[in-house]
Coordinates of C-alpha atoms in Angstrom, one line a residue:
X1 CA -109.1 117.3 28.7
X2 CA -106.7 117.3 31.6
X3 CA -103.5 119.4 30.4
X4 CA -100.4 120.4 32.0
X5 CA -100.6 123.6 34.1
X6 CA -99.4 126.8 32.7
X7 CA -96.3 128.4 33.9
X8 CA -97.1 130.6 36.8
X9 CA -99.8 128.7 38.2
X10 CA -99.4 126.4 41.4
X11 CA -100.9 122.9 40.4
X12 CA -101.0 119.8 42.6
X13 CA -98.0 117.8 42.6
X14 CA -98.0 114.6 40.7
X15 CA -98.9 111.3 42.9
X16 CA -95.9 109.7 41.6
X17 CA -93.1 112.0 40.4
X18 CA -90.2 110.6 38.5
X19 CA -86.7 111.6 38.8
X20 CA -85.5 114.5 36.8
X21 CA -84.0 113.7 33.4
X22 CA -80.6 114.7 32.6
X23 CA -80.5 117.3 35.7
X24 CA -83.5 119.1 34.5
X25 CA -86.6 120.0 37.1
X26 CA -89.6 118.1 36.6
X27 CA -91.3 120.5 34.1
X28 CA -92.5 120.8 30.8
X29 CA -89.7 123.3 30.2
X30 CA -86.9 124.0 32.7
X31 CA -88.3 126.3 35.5
X32 CA -91.8 125.4 34.5
X33 CA -94.2 123.5 37.1
X34 CA -95.6 121.2 34.5
X35 CA -95.4 117.4 35.5
X36 CA -92.9 115.6 33.4
X37 CA -93.1 111.9 32.3
X38 CA -90.2 110.8 30.5
X39 CA -90.8 108.1 27.7
X40 CA -91.5 104.6 29.2
X41 CA -92.7 106.1 32.3
X42 CA -96.2 104.5 31.8
X43 CA -99.4 104.8 29.8
X44 CA -101.4 107.8 29.7
X45 CA -104.6 108.1 31.1
X46 CA -107.2 106.1 29.5
X47 CA -104.8 104.2 27.3
X48 CA -105.7 101.0 28.6
X49 CA -103.5 98.1 29.6
X50 CA -100.8 96.9 27.4
X51 CA -101.6 93.2 26.1
X52 CA -98.0 92.4 26.8
X53 CA -98.7 91.8 30.2
X54 CA -101.0 88.7 29.5
X55 CA -99.6 87.6 26.2
X56 CA -96.1 86.4 24.9
X57 CA -94.0 89.4 25.0
X58 CA -92.8 88.8 21.4
X59 CA -96.2 89.5 20.2
X60 CA -96.2 92.9 21.3
X61 CA -92.9 93.5 20.1
X62 CA -93.9 92.2 16.6
X63 CA -96.8 94.4 16.6
X64 CA -94.5 97.4 17.7
X65 CA -92.1 96.4 14.5
X66 CA -94.9 96.5 11.9
X67 CA -96.2 99.7 13.0
X68 CA -92.3 101.0 12.7
X69 CA -92.5 99.4 9.4
X70 CA -95.7 101.3 8.2
X71 CA -94.2 104.6 9.4
X72 CA -90.9 103.8 7.7
X73 CA -93.0 103.1 4.2
X74 CA -95.1 106.2 4.6
X75 CA -92.2 108.6 5.4
X76 CA -90.2 107.1 2.7
X77 CA -93.1 107.8 0.4
X78 CA -93.4 111.2 1.5
X79 CA -89.9 112.4 0.9
X80 CA -89.3 110.0 -2.1
X81 CA -89.3 112.6 -4.6
X82 CA -86.4 114.7 -3.0
X83 CA -84.0 112.4 -5.0
X84 CA -85.9 112.1 -7.9
X85 CA -86.6 115.8 -8.6
X86 CA -84.4 116.0 -11.6
X87 CA -85.4 112.9 -13.4
X88 CA -89.4 113.4 -12.9
X89 CA -89.0 117.1 -14.0
X90 CA -87.3 116.1 -17.2
X91 CA -89.5 113.1 -17.9
X92 CA -92.9 115.2 -17.3
X93 CA -91.4 118.9 -18.6
X94 CA -91.7 120.6 -15.3
X95 CA -88.5 122.8 -13.5
X96 CA -87.1 121.2 -10.6
X97 CA -88.8 124.3 -8.5
X98 CA -92.2 122.9 -9.5
X99 CA -91.1 119.2 -9.1
X100 CA -90.6 120.3 -5.4
X101 CA -94.1 120.2 -5.2
X102 CA -94.1 116.6 -5.0
X103 CA -92.9 117.1 -1.4
X104 CA -94.9 120.4 -0.7
X105 CA -98.3 118.8 -1.6
X106 CA -98.1 115.9 0.7
X107 CA -96.6 118.1 3.7
X108 CA -99.5 120.4 3.7
X109 CA -101.8 117.5 3.4
X110 CA -100.5 115.6 6.0
X111 CA -100.3 118.8 8.4
X112 CA -104.2 119.2 8.0
X113 CA -104.8 115.1 8.2
X114 CA -102.8 114.9 11.5
X115 CA -105.4 116.1 13.9
X116 CA -108.3 115.8 11.4
X117 CA -107.8 111.9 11.4
X118 CA -107.0 111.9 15.1
X119 CA -110.4 113.4 15.9
X120 CA -112.2 112.0 13.0
X121 CA -111.5 108.2 13.7
X122 CA -113.5 108.9 16.8
X123 CA -114.3 105.3 18.2
X124 CA -112.9 103.2 15.5
X125 CA -110.5 100.2 16.0
X126 CA -107.2 101.9 15.2
X127 CA -105.8 98.6 13.8
X128 CA -108.5 99.3 10.9
X129 CA -107.7 102.9 10.4
X130 CA -103.8 102.3 10.2
X131 CA -104.5 99.4 7.7
X132 CA -106.8 101.8 5.7
X133 CA -104.2 104.5 5.6
X134 CA -101.3 102.2 4.6
X135 CA -103.6 100.9 1.7
X136 CA -104.4 104.2 0.2
X137 CA -100.5 105.0 0.3
X138 CA -100.0 101.7 -1.5
X139 CA -102.7 102.9 -4.2
X140 CA -100.9 106.5 -4.4
X141 CA -97.5 105.3 -5.4
X142 CA -98.9 102.8 -7.9
X143 CA -100.9 105.6 -9.5
X144 CA -97.9 107.8 -9.6
X145 CA -95.7 105.2 -11.1
X146 CA -98.1 104.8 -13.9
X147 CA -98.9 108.7 -14.1
X148 CA -99.5 110.1 -17.6
X149 CA -98.4 113.5 -16.5
X150 CA -97.4 115.8 -13.6
X151 CA -101.1 116.6 -12.6
X152 CA -101.5 112.9 -12.2
X153 CA -98.3 112.7 -9.9
X154 CA -99.2 115.5 -8.0
X155 CA -103.0 114.1 -7.0
X156 CA -101.7 110.7 -6.1
X157 CA -99.1 112.5 -3.7
X158 CA -102.0 114.4 -1.8
X159 CA -103.4 110.9 -0.9
X160 CA -99.8 110.2 0.4
X161 CA -100.1 113.2 2.8
X162 CA -103.4 111.8 4.0
X163 CA -102.0 108.5 4.8
X164 CA -98.6 110.1 6.4
X165 CA -100.6 112.7 8.7
X166 CA -103.0 110.3 9.9
X167 CA -101.1 106.9 10.6
X168 CA -98.2 109.1 12.1
X169 CA -100.2 110.9 14.6
X170 CA -102.2 107.6 15.6
X171 CA -99.3 105.2 16.0
X172 CA -97.1 107.5 18.4
X173 CA -99.5 106.6 21.0
X174 CA -99.7 102.9 20.5
X175 CA -96.6 101.7 22.4
X176 CA -98.3 101.7 25.8
X177 CA -101.0 99.2 24.5
X178 CA -98.7 96.9 22.8
X179 CA -95.9 96.1 25.5
X180 CA -95.6 95.9 29.4
X181 CA -95.3 99.2 30.9
X182 CA -91.2 98.9 31.5
X183 CA -90.6 98.5 28.0
X184 CA -92.9 101.3 27.0
X185 CA -90.0 103.7 26.6
X186 CA -87.7 101.1 24.2
X187 CA -91.0 100.4 21.8
X188 CA -91.7 104.0 21.5
X189 CA -88.5 104.7 20.4
X190 CA -88.6 101.9 17.9
X191 CA -92.1 103.0 16.4
X192 CA -90.5 106.8 15.9
X193 CA -87.2 105.1 14.4
X194 CA -89.0 104.7 11.2
X195 CA -89.0 108.3 10.9
X196 CA -85.5 109.4 11.0
X197 CA -84.4 105.8 9.1
X198 CA -86.8 106.8 6.4
X199 CA -85.7 110.6 6.0
X200 CA -82.2 109.1 6.0
X201 CA -82.1 105.7 4.3
X202 CA -85.3 105.5 2.5
X203 CA -84.7 108.4 0.1
X204 CA -81.3 107.5 -0.8
X205 CA -82.3 103.8 -1.5
X206 CA -85.3 105.1 -3.5
X207 CA -82.9 107.6 -5.4
X208 CA -80.6 104.3 -6.4
X209 CA -83.4 102.4 -7.2
X210 CA -84.9 105.4 -9.7
X211 CA -81.2 105.5 -11.2
X212 CA -81.1 101.9 -11.7
X213 CA -84.4 101.3 -13.2
X214 CA -86.1 104.6 -13.5
X215 CA -88.1 107.0 -11.2
X216 CA -91.4 105.1 -12.0
X217 CA -90.0 102.0 -10.7
X218 CA -88.9 103.7 -7.3
X219 CA -92.5 104.8 -7.0
X220 CA -93.7 101.1 -7.5
X221 CA -91.4 99.6 -5.4
X222 CA -92.5 102.0 -2.4
X223 CA -95.9 100.8 -3.2
X224 CA -94.7 97.2 -3.0
X225 CA -93.2 97.9 0.3
X226 CA -96.5 99.2 1.5
X227 CA -98.0 96.0 0.9
X228 CA -95.5 94.2 3.1
X229 CA -96.1 96.7 5.9
X230 CA -100.3 96.4 5.4
X231 CA -99.8 92.4 5.5
X232 CA -97.5 92.8 8.6
X233 CA -100.2 95.2 10.3
X234 CA -103.0 92.6 9.4
X235 CA -101.2 89.8 10.6
X236 CA -99.3 91.2 13.8
X237 CA -101.4 94.0 15.2
X238 CA -103.8 92.9 17.7
X239 CA -107.5 94.7 17.7
X240 CA -107.1 98.3 19.1
X241 CA -110.4 99.6 20.0
X242 CA -110.4 103.3 20.8
X243 CA -110.1 104.1 24.5
X244 CA -110.6 108.0 24.6
X245 CA -112.4 110.5 21.9
X246 CA -110.3 113.5 21.2
X247 CA -112.3 116.6 20.4
X248 CA -111.2 119.2 18.3
X249 CA -111.2 122.1 21.3
X250 CA -108.7 120.2 23.0
X251 CA -106.1 120.9 20.6
X252 CA -106.2 124.5 20.5
X253 CA -106.7 124.5 24.4
X254 CA -103.3 122.4 24.9
X255 CA -101.5 125.1 22.9
X256 CA -103.0 127.9 24.8
X257 CA -102.2 126.4 28.2
X258 CA -99.1 124.7 27.9
X259 CA -95.9 126.8 27.4
X260 CA -93.8 123.7 26.7
X261 CA -96.0 122.6 24.2
X262 CA -95.9 125.8 22.3
X263 CA -92.3 126.2 22.4
X264 CA -92.0 122.5 20.8
X265 CA -94.3 123.1 17.9
X266 CA -92.2 126.5 17.2
X267 CA -88.9 124.7 17.4
X268 CA -90.3 121.7 15.1
X269 CA -91.3 124.2 12.5
X270 CA -88.2 126.4 12.5
X271 CA -85.7 123.0 12.2
X272 CA -87.8 120.9 9.9
X273 CA -88.7 123.9 7.5
X274 CA -84.6 124.9 7.5
X275 CA -84.3 121.4 6.7
X276 CA -86.4 120.8 3.7
X277 CA -85.8 124.2 2.3
X278 CA -82.1 122.7 1.5
X279 CA -82.5 119.0 1.6
X280 CA -85.4 118.9 -1.1
X281 CA -82.9 120.0 -3.3
X282 CA -79.9 118.2 -2.1
X283 CA -79.4 116.9 -5.5
X284 CA -78.8 120.3 -7.6
X285 CA -76.9 121.5 -4.6
X286 CA -74.5 118.5 -4.7
X287 CA -74.1 119.0 -8.6
X288 CA -74.0 122.4 -9.1
X289 CA -72.6 124.1 -5.8
X290 CA -70.2 120.9 -5.0
X291 CA -69.8 119.8 -8.4
X292 CA -70.2 116.3 -7.9
X293 CA -71.0 114.1 -10.7
X294 CA -74.5 112.6 -11.2
X295 CA -73.4 109.1 -10.7
X296 CA -72.2 109.6 -7.5
X297 CA -75.1 111.3 -5.7
X298 CA -77.1 108.2 -4.7
X299 CA -73.9 106.5 -3.0
X300 CA -73.4 110.0 -1.1
X301 CA -77.1 110.1 -0.1
X302 CA -76.4 106.8 1.3
X303 CA -73.8 107.7 3.2
X304 CA -75.8 111.0 4.4
X305 CA -78.3 108.1 5.7
X306 CA -75.8 106.2 7.6
X307 CA -74.7 109.2 9.4
X308 CA -78.2 109.8 10.1
X309 CA -78.8 106.7 11.6
X310 CA -75.9 107.1 13.9
X311 CA -77.1 110.6 14.8
X312 CA -80.5 109.1 15.6
X313 CA -78.7 106.6 18.0
X314 CA -76.5 109.4 19.4
X315 CA -79.3 111.6 20.3
X316 CA -81.8 109.1 21.3
X317 CA -80.7 108.9 25.0
X318 CA -79.9 112.4 25.8
X319 CA -81.8 115.5 27.1
X320 CA -84.2 116.7 24.2
X321 CA -83.5 120.1 24.8
X322 CA -79.5 120.3 24.6
X323 CA -79.6 117.7 21.6
X324 CA -82.1 120.1 19.9
X325 CA -79.4 123.1 20.5
X326 CA -76.8 121.2 19.2
X327 CA -78.6 119.9 16.2
X328 CA -79.8 123.2 15.2
X329 CA -76.6 125.1 15.9
X330 CA -74.4 122.4 13.8
X331 CA -77.2 122.6 10.9
X332 CA -76.8 126.4 10.8
X333 CA -73.0 126.1 10.3
X334 CA -72.9 123.0 8.0
X335 CA -75.9 124.5 5.5
X336 CA -74.1 127.9 5.4
X337 CA -71.0 126.1 4.4
X338 CA -72.6 123.9 1.8
X339 CA -73.7 126.9 0.2
X340 CA -70.6 128.6 -0.5
X341 CA -67.7 125.9 -0.4
X342 CA -67.1 124.4 -3.8
X343 CA -65.5 121.0 -4.3
X344 CA -66.7 117.4 -4.1
X345 CA -64.5 116.5 -1.0
X346 CA -65.8 119.0 0.7
X347 CA -69.3 118.5 -0.6
X348 CA -68.9 114.9 0.7
X349 CA -67.7 116.2 4.3
X350 CA -70.2 118.5 4.6
X351 CA -73.1 115.7 3.5
X352 CA -71.8 113.3 6.2
X353 CA -72.0 116.1 9.0
X354 CA -75.4 117.1 7.8
X355 CA -77.0 113.6 8.0
X356 CA -75.3 113.2 11.6
X357 CA -76.8 116.5 12.8
X358 CA -80.2 115.9 11.4
X359 CA -80.6 112.3 12.5
X360 CA -81.1 113.2 16.1
X361 CA -84.3 116.0 15.2
X362 CA -87.4 113.4 15.1
X363 CA -86.5 111.4 18.1
X364 CA -85.6 114.8 19.8
X365 CA -88.6 116.7 18.9
X366 CA -91.2 113.7 20.3
X367 CA -88.9 113.6 23.5
X368 CA -89.8 117.2 24.1
X369 CA -93.8 116.8 23.5
X370 CA -93.9 113.7 25.5
X371 CA -92.2 115.8 28.5
X372 CA -94.3 118.8 27.8
X373 CA -97.6 116.9 27.8
X374 CA -97.9 113.5 29.6
X375 CA -101.5 113.7 30.5
X376 CA -102.3 114.3 26.5
X377 CA -99.8 112.3 24.5
X378 CA -102.0 111.7 21.7
X379 CA -103.2 115.4 21.3
X380 CA -99.5 116.7 21.8
X381 CA -98.3 114.1 19.2
X382 CA -101.0 115.3 16.5
X383 CA -100.1 118.8 17.2
X384 CA -96.0 118.1 16.6
X385 CA -97.0 115.8 13.5
X386 CA -99.1 118.5 12.1
X387 CA -96.2 121.0 12.4
X388 CA -93.7 118.7 11.3
X389 CA -95.5 118.1 7.9
X390 CA -96.6 121.7 7.2
X391 CA -92.8 122.6 7.8
X392 CA -91.8 119.8 5.2
X393 CA -94.1 121.8 2.9
X394 CA -93.0 125.0 3.7
X395 CA -89.4 124.1 3.6
X396 CA -89.9 122.5 0.1
X397 CA -92.0 125.5 -1.2
X398 CA -89.5 128.0 0.1
X399 CA -86.6 126.1 -1.1
X400 CA -88.5 125.8 -4.6
X401 CA -88.9 129.9 -4.7
X402 CA -85.1 130.2 -3.8
X403 CA -84.0 128.1 -6.2
X404 CA -86.3 129.4 -9.2
X405 CA -86.0 133.0 -8.5
X406 CA -82.6 133.5 -7.0
X407 CA -79.8 130.4 -7.4
X408 CA -79.6 127.1 -6.0
X409 CA -77.1 128.1 -3.1
X410 CA -80.3 130.6 -1.8
X411 CA -81.9 127.1 -0.6
X412 CA -79.3 126.2 2.0
X413 CA -78.6 129.4 3.0
X414 CA -82.3 130.2 3.7
X415 CA -82.2 126.8 5.5
X416 CA -79.1 128.1 7.7
X417 CA -81.1 131.3 8.9
X418 CA -84.1 129.1 9.7
X419 CA -81.8 126.7 11.9
X420 CA -80.3 129.4 13.7
X421 CA -83.7 130.8 14.6
X422 CA -84.2 127.5 15.9
X423 CA -81.1 127.5 18.0
X424 CA -82.1 130.9 19.5
X425 CA -85.5 129.9 20.5
X426 CA -84.2 126.6 22.1
X427 CA -81.5 128.7 24.1
X428 CA -84.5 131.0 25.2
X429 CA -87.2 128.9 25.9
X430 CA -85.5 126.1 27.6
X431 CA -81.6 126.0 28.0
X432 CA -81.4 129.4 29.6
X433 CA -84.0 128.3 32.1
X434 CA -82.1 125.2 33.2
X435 CA -80.5 125.7 36.5
X436 CA -77.1 124.9 36.8
X437 CA -77.2 122.9 40.0
X438 CA -80.0 121.2 41.7
X439 CA -80.6 121.1 45.5

């Protein structure tokens, strides 16, 4: 594997250096010698030519949209229980903290399966792998919709984790093979746009559907949407034979040798754990702390979603380091206030600010990893996806322990503490190293 040079070495200069992004030097982290490839800078070595160069451009973009729809379905499926904890717990006789395992379990499995599927896929056609993973997600959601008890629901959620981890890790590097080189940046943004869109729109929509037709209807609807995504992948995605076989030793080697990758993984863990320690229990927080009526929860979560999409667009064109500093600092304040300030009006304003800030997380951490390891994007992406999903599980677990063992406000307060740690980490590893002026 060719990995980015570790700080302090003297690597050979890249053959075609690009311009610094947002005033930062060409390095994995400011001040380091690792070469940078901004999104859209071109395909990674061994990625193969993009079919868009010899076919109608719309075909490549149609395939990109199909992959993005697949990611949207998977992340929506993973996070769907966030808005359904109370009705599922009541129907199946478990506490809200225990019901939070519906988020914890698939997060853990997804974290494990991101690198395992990436390596295990070997020489298999990526189109086939993605279709199988979506089909597994469809079956899991239909099983959850028909589950007679919580144990069956939890088993189905484990299968969702397998699909999420494998699909997300593999899909991250496909844009370079679907569109011409000059369009790779926009295509990559669209592929990963399915992540924040699912986080901020899929969950509220599922919550609304659950309130209208019951929680089983919500799970069944996500399964049906998965069938649409599967059809789109089969029809629109071209054959994608493997071009490079990643081995297990490459992954820890990338963490050891690349300081920027290590920092990005740590920041991802802190931000996402803090988010889901609080967001997994957003419904009881709004009801018990803010005093919002149950009939208004779905509407407020839709507002959260709209704010989050706006945050995604605001963050997409900006420097990943500074964006993550602003996001983590803002969420520190918002989550702390959500935990202590009562009142429906205040809770509504804080929820919208929460969505706006968190909407920029996924695109920013992905941008960080692309800058950190341009020579090994698939390996770096699998590490980020693994940590992202481990953090979802860790956040949901910690939040559940806080809610059951202390009180509902303890969950957002714990999330605020982790966000503060994330902001400090970004400052120490990235922002403080940025030169004020460039020669």
